PDB file of C-alpha atoms in Angstrom:
ATOM      1  CA  GLY A   1    -112.496 -82.209 -30.805  1.00 87.00           C
ATOM      2  CA  LEU A   2    -109.569 -83.128 -33.075  1.00 90.00           C
ATOM      3  CA  VAL A   3    -107.379 -84.038 -30.124  1.00 92.00           C
ATOM      4  CA  ALA A   4    -110.071 -86.390 -28.803  1.00 92.00           C
ATOM      5  CA  ILE A   5    -110.460 -88.037 -32.211  1.00 93.00           C
ATOM      6  CA  GLY A   6    -106.674 -88.406 -32.524  1.00 90.00           C
ATOM      7  CA  LYS A   7    -106.429 -89.951 -29.059  1.00 91.00           C
ATOM      8  CA  ALA A   8    -109.260 -92.390 -29.834  1.00 91.00           C
ATOM      9  CA  VAL A   9    -107.528 -93.486 -33.039  1.00 90.00           C
ATOM     10  CA  ALA A  10    -104.114 -93.744 -31.335  1.00 87.00           C
ATOM     11  CA  ASP A  11    -105.595 -95.882 -28.549  1.00 88.00           C
ATOM     12  CA  LYS A  12    -106.852 -98.388 -31.141  1.00 87.00           C
ATOM     13  CA  ILE A  13    -103.427 -98.858 -32.747  1.00 85.00           C
ATOM     14  CA  THR A  14    -101.953-101.939 -31.122  1.00 79.00           C
ATOM     15  CA  THR A  15     -99.008-102.713 -33.388  1.00 77.00           C
ATOM     16  CA  SER A  16     -95.753-100.881 -33.825  1.00 76.00           C
ATOM     17  CA  GLY A  17     -93.237-101.031 -36.618  1.00 80.00           C
ATOM     18  CA  ALA A  18     -89.542-101.749 -36.503  1.00 84.00           C
ATOM     19  CA  ARG A  19     -87.005 -99.019 -37.016  1.00 86.00           C
ATOM     20  CA  PRO A  20     -85.953 -99.011 -40.712  1.00 92.00           C
ATOM     21  CA  ALA A  21     -82.663-100.862 -41.192  1.00 91.00           C
ATOM     22  CA  LEU A  22     -80.994 -97.939 -42.966  1.00 93.00           C
ATOM     23  CA  THR A  23     -81.425 -95.713 -39.895  1.00 94.00           C
ATOM     24  CA  ARG A  24     -79.488 -98.262 -37.842  1.00 92.00           C
ATOM     25  CA  LEU A  25     -76.435 -97.644 -40.062  1.00 91.00           C
ATOM     26  CA  LEU A  26     -76.085 -94.075 -38.789  1.00 92.00           C
ATOM     27  CA  PRO A  27     -73.076 -94.067 -36.437  1.00 90.00           C
ATOM     28  CA  VAL A  28     -73.450 -93.562 -32.700  1.00 89.00           C
ATOM     29  CA  GLU A  29     -69.699 -93.195 -32.070  1.00 83.00           C
ATOM     30  CA  PRO A  30     -68.031 -90.892 -31.134  1.00 83.00           C
ATOM     31  CA  SER A  31     -71.439 -89.339 -30.411  1.00 85.00           C
ATOM     32  CA  PRO A  32     -74.987 -90.428 -31.268  1.00 90.00           C
ATOM     33  CA  PRO A  33     -77.233 -88.280 -33.451  1.00 93.00           C
ATOM     34  CA  ASP A  34     -79.570 -85.893 -31.627  1.00 94.00           C
ATOM     35  CA  LYS A  35     -82.399 -86.815 -33.988  1.00 95.00           C
ATOM     36  CA  VAL A  36     -82.854 -89.438 -36.738  1.00 96.00           C
ATOM     37  CA  TRP A  37     -85.130 -89.410 -39.801  1.00 96.00           C
ATOM     38  CA  TYR A  38     -86.060 -92.075 -42.328  1.00 96.00           C
ATOM     39  CA  LEU A  39     -86.393 -90.581 -45.820  1.00 96.00           C
ATOM     40  CA  ALA A  40     -88.752 -92.082 -48.375  1.00 94.00           C
ATOM     41  CA  GLY A  41     -88.056 -89.622 -51.176  1.00 93.00           C
ATOM     42  CA  ASP A  42     -86.912 -86.231 -52.385  1.00 95.00           C
ATOM     43  CA  MET A  43     -89.668 -84.304 -50.613  1.00 95.00           C
ATOM     44  CA  ALA A  44     -88.374 -85.539 -47.251  1.00 95.00           C
ATOM     45  CA  LEU A  45     -84.831 -84.621 -48.307  1.00 96.00           C
ATOM     46  CA  ALA A  46     -85.938 -81.145 -49.416  1.00 94.00           C
ATOM     47  CA  ASN A  47     -87.485 -80.559 -45.981  1.00 95.00           C
ATOM     48  CA  LEU A  48     -84.193 -81.334 -44.235  1.00 95.00           C
ATOM     49  CA  VAL A  49     -81.563 -79.708 -46.454  1.00 90.00           C
ATOM     50  CA  SER A  50     -81.327 -76.034 -47.365  1.00 82.00           C
ATOM     51  CA  PHE A  51     -78.181 -76.161 -49.516  1.00 84.00           C
ATOM     52  CA  SER A  52     -79.422 -75.382 -53.036  1.00 85.00           C
ATOM     53  CA  GLY A  53     -78.734 -77.895 -55.811  1.00 88.00           C
ATOM     54  CA  LEU A  54     -78.893 -81.055 -53.696  1.00 91.00           C
ATOM     55  CA  VAL A  55     -82.453 -82.007 -54.634  1.00 93.00           C
ATOM     56  CA  PRO A  56     -83.604 -84.032 -56.570  1.00 94.00           C
ATOM     57  CA  MET A  57     -81.537 -87.141 -55.836  1.00 95.00           C
ATOM     58  CA  ARG A  58     -84.149 -89.821 -56.745  1.00 95.00           C
ATOM     59  CA  PHE A  59     -82.881 -92.298 -54.144  1.00 95.00           C
ATOM     60  CA  SER A  60     -84.542 -95.582 -53.103  1.00 93.00           C
ATOM     61  CA  GLU A  61     -84.509 -94.775 -49.376  1.00 96.00           C
ATOM     62  CA  GLY A  62     -82.488 -92.650 -47.020  1.00 97.00           C
ATOM     63  CA  ALA A  63     -81.652 -91.835 -43.433  1.00 97.00           C
ATOM     64  CA  ALA A  64     -80.559 -88.598 -41.814  1.00 96.00           C
ATOM     65  CA  GLY A  65     -79.197 -87.693 -38.419  1.00 94.00           C
ATOM     66  CA  ASP A  66     -78.435 -84.448 -36.627  1.00 93.00           C
ATOM     67  CA  TYR A  67     -74.941 -84.464 -35.143  1.00 92.00           C
ATOM     68  CA  GLY A  68     -74.780 -81.065 -33.505  1.00 86.00           C
ATOM     69  CA  GLY A  69     -73.484 -78.589 -36.068  1.00 87.00           C
ATOM     70  CA  TYR A  70     -74.149 -80.699 -39.150  1.00 90.00           C
ATOM     71  CA  ARG A  71     -76.733 -83.069 -40.600  1.00 92.00           C
ATOM     72  CA  LEU A  72     -75.585 -86.391 -42.055  1.00 93.00           C
ATOM     73  CA  PHE A  73     -77.531 -88.072 -44.869  1.00 95.00           C
ATOM     74  CA  LEU A  74     -77.171 -91.629 -46.117  1.00 95.00           C
ATOM     75  CA  LEU A  75     -78.999 -92.143 -49.412  1.00 96.00           C
ATOM     76  CA  ALA A  76     -79.380 -95.641 -50.885  1.00 96.00           C
ATOM     77  CA  PHE A  77     -79.686 -96.421 -54.586  1.00 96.00           C
ATOM     78  CA  LYS A  78     -80.411 -99.598 -56.550  1.00 95.00           C
ATOM     79  CA  ASN A  79     -76.777-100.086 -57.571  1.00 94.00           C
ATOM     80  CA  PRO A  80     -73.377 -98.337 -57.584  1.00 92.00           C
ATOM     81  CA  ASP A  81     -73.814 -97.014 -61.145  1.00 94.00           C
ATOM     82  CA  GLU A  82     -76.999 -95.212 -60.177  1.00 95.00           C
ATOM     83  CA  ALA A  83     -75.305 -93.736 -57.096  1.00 93.00           C
ATOM     84  CA  THR A  84     -72.342 -92.427 -59.117  1.00 91.00           C
ATOM     85  CA  ASP A  85     -74.672 -90.910 -61.741  1.00 93.00           C
ATOM     86  CA  ARG A  86     -76.742 -89.164 -59.054  1.00 93.00           C
ATOM     87  CA  VAL A  87     -73.758 -87.785 -57.170  1.00 90.00           C
ATOM     88  CA  ALA A  88     -72.311 -86.435 -60.446  1.00 89.00           C
ATOM     89  CA  SER A  89     -75.664 -84.750 -61.207  1.00 92.00           C
ATOM     90  CA  ALA A  90     -75.797 -83.268 -57.697  1.00 91.00           C
ATOM     91  CA  ILE A  91     -72.262 -81.908 -58.031  1.00 89.00           C
ATOM     92  CA  SER A  92     -73.177 -80.274 -61.347  1.00 89.00           C
ATOM     93  CA  ARG A  93     -76.313 -78.693 -59.809  1.00 92.00           C
ATOM     94  CA  VAL A  94     -74.385 -77.427 -56.765  1.00 91.00           C
ATOM     95  CA  GLU A  95     -71.753 -75.884 -59.042  1.00 88.00           C
ATOM     96  CA  ALA A  96     -74.478 -74.309 -61.230  1.00 90.00           C
ATOM     97  CA  ALA A  97     -76.066 -72.823 -58.089  1.00 90.00           C
ATOM     98  CA  GLY A  98     -72.810 -70.892 -57.598  1.00 87.00           C
ATOM     99  CA  HIS A  99     -71.410 -72.674 -54.561  1.00 88.00           C
ATOM    100  CA  SER A 100     -67.629 -72.640 -54.214  1.00 86.00           C
ATOM    101  CA  PRO A 101     -65.735 -75.941 -54.397  1.00 88.00           C
ATOM    102  CA  LEU A 102     -63.346 -76.382 -51.466  1.00 85.00           C
ATOM    103  CA  ASP A 103     -60.999 -78.259 -53.788  1.00 78.00           C
ATOM    104  CA  PRO A 104     -61.284 -76.720 -57.284  1.00 67.00           C
ATOM    105  CA  THR A 105     -59.309 -79.618 -58.812  1.00 65.00           C
ATOM    106  CA  GLN A 106     -62.128 -82.078 -58.016  1.00 59.00           C
ATOM    107  CA  THR A 107     -64.407 -83.060 -60.888  1.00 53.00           C
ATOM    108  CA  ALA A 108     -67.910 -84.512 -61.078  1.00 50.00           C
ATOM    109  CA  ALA A 109     -66.258 -87.931 -61.470  1.00 52.00           C
ATOM    110  CA  SER A 110     -64.514 -87.604 -58.075  1.00 57.00           C
ATOM    111  CA  GLN A 111     -65.558 -89.877 -55.242  1.00 79.00           C
ATOM    112  CA  VAL A 112     -65.585 -86.972 -52.736  1.00 85.00           C
ATOM    113  CA  SER A 113     -66.538 -83.353 -53.375  1.00 87.00           C
ATOM    114  CA  ARG A 114     -67.011 -80.501 -50.925  1.00 89.00           C
ATOM    115  CA  PHE A 115     -68.581 -77.094 -51.457  1.00 91.00           C
ATOM    116  CA  LYS A 116     -69.200 -73.966 -49.397  1.00 89.00           C
ATOM    117  CA  ASN A 117     -72.159 -71.607 -49.804  1.00 85.00           C
ATOM    118  CA  LYS A 118     -72.204 -67.853 -49.202  1.00 82.00           C
ATOM    119  CA  THR A 119     -73.128 -68.273 -45.527  1.00 84.00           C
ATOM    120  CA  GLY A 120     -70.144 -70.575 -44.904  1.00 85.00           C
ATOM    121  CA  GLU A 121     -72.153 -73.781 -44.721  1.00 87.00           C
ATOM    122  CA  ILE A 122     -70.313 -76.795 -46.153  1.00 90.00           C
ATOM    123  CA  VAL A 123     -71.701 -79.756 -48.073  1.00 90.00           C
ATOM    124  CA  HIS A 124     -69.720 -82.974 -48.319  1.00 91.00           C
ATOM    125  CA  LEU A 125     -70.797 -85.367 -51.114  1.00 90.00           C
ATOM    126  CA  GLU A 126     -69.316 -88.835 -51.404  1.00 90.00           C
ATOM    127  CA  TRP A 127     -70.402 -92.034 -53.106  1.00 89.00           C
ATOM    128  CA  VAL A 128     -69.651 -95.404 -51.538  1.00 90.00           C
ATOM    129  CA  GLU A 129     -70.872 -98.477 -53.422  1.00 89.00           C
ATOM    130  CA  LYS A 130     -74.663 -98.001 -53.800  1.00 93.00           C
ATOM    131  CA  PHE A 131     -74.837 -95.086 -51.319  1.00 94.00           C
ATOM    132  CA  ILE A 132     -74.316 -91.362 -51.299  1.00 93.00           C
ATOM    133  CA  LEU A 133     -72.994 -89.978 -48.043  1.00 92.00           C
ATOM    134  CA  MET A 134     -73.830 -86.314 -47.654  1.00 92.00           C
ATOM    135  CA  ALA A 135     -73.166 -83.942 -44.774  1.00 91.00           C
ATOM    136  CA  VAL A 136     -74.411 -80.371 -44.597  1.00 91.00           C
ATOM    137  CA  GLY A 137     -73.366 -77.755 -42.042  1.00 89.00           C
ATOM    138  CA  ASP A 138     -70.266 -77.328 -39.908  1.00 84.00           C
ATOM    139  CA  VAL A 139     -68.333 -80.347 -41.209  1.00 79.00           C
ATOM    140  CA  ASN A 140     -65.608 -80.556 -38.546  1.00 74.00           C
ATOM    141  CA  ASN A 141     -63.287 -83.095 -36.877  1.00 67.00           C
ATOM    142  CA  ASP A 142     -66.247 -84.882 -35.287  1.00 77.00           C
ATOM    143  CA  PHE A 143     -67.600 -85.444 -38.805  1.00 84.00           C
ATOM    144  CA  ALA A 144     -64.347 -87.172 -39.824  1.00 83.00           C
ATOM    145  CA  LEU A 145     -64.783 -89.715 -37.002  1.00 84.00           C
ATOM    146  CA  ILE A 146     -68.491 -90.237 -37.751  1.00 86.00           C
ATOM    147  CA  ARG A 147     -67.676 -90.680 -41.470  1.00 85.00           C
ATOM    148  CA  GLU A 148     -64.959 -93.213 -40.698  1.00 86.00           C
ATOM    149  CA  ASN A 149     -67.369 -95.254 -38.532  1.00 83.00           C
ATOM    150  CA  LEU A 150     -70.041 -95.139 -41.220  1.00 87.00           C
ATOM    151  CA  LEU A 151     -67.646 -96.238 -43.961  1.00 84.00           C
ATOM    152  CA  MET A 152     -66.711 -99.320 -41.900  1.00 83.00           C
ATOM    153  CA  PHE A 153     -70.380-100.407 -42.029  1.00 76.00           C
ATOM    154  CA  LEU A 154     -71.042 -99.477 -45.658  1.00 78.00           C
ATOM    155  CA  GLY A 155     -68.298-101.668 -47.129  1.00 65.00           C
ATOM    156  CA  PRO A 156     -70.044-104.951 -46.228  1.00 60.00           C
ATOM    157  CA  VAL A 157     -73.547-103.527 -46.834  1.00 60.00           C
ATOM    158  CA  GLY A 158     -72.726-101.966 -50.199  1.00 52.00           C
ATOM    159  CA  GLY A 159     -72.398-105.250 -52.037  1.00 49.00           C
ATOM    160  CA  ASP A 160     -75.983-106.524 -51.425  1.00 47.00           C
TER     161      ASP A 160
END
């Protein structure tokens, strides 16, 4: 019965929406994401990230993509000050959760911070203008290329 009702409703929907602009910023070179999500808040983020301390971020909107061994997140904020405050808070929460910094000399004021949890999973946190770039998982050489491609797009976008 529910399937029939769902099909009847779906058949009546004649319009479709456009893909959110933020999801189009996720790089497709050197390889496209296997799956893409649009994130409208912290609950969506919490469903996609298991690394403790990363939620809440209180972002305006976000996008995520699976790139094989890691998941890339692009979180947008109202302005660069808000982004830097939120990344500093996230770094403090990740440290408080007991995750090991990969570079112990980094501070919460750093632009890039990386941590490893007890299972070996890595989180990369970086603020760029009004965005936080976050990767969780096996952050490898492929990630470096994806990150570089993303940063090329964020420079012009970050100033709006």
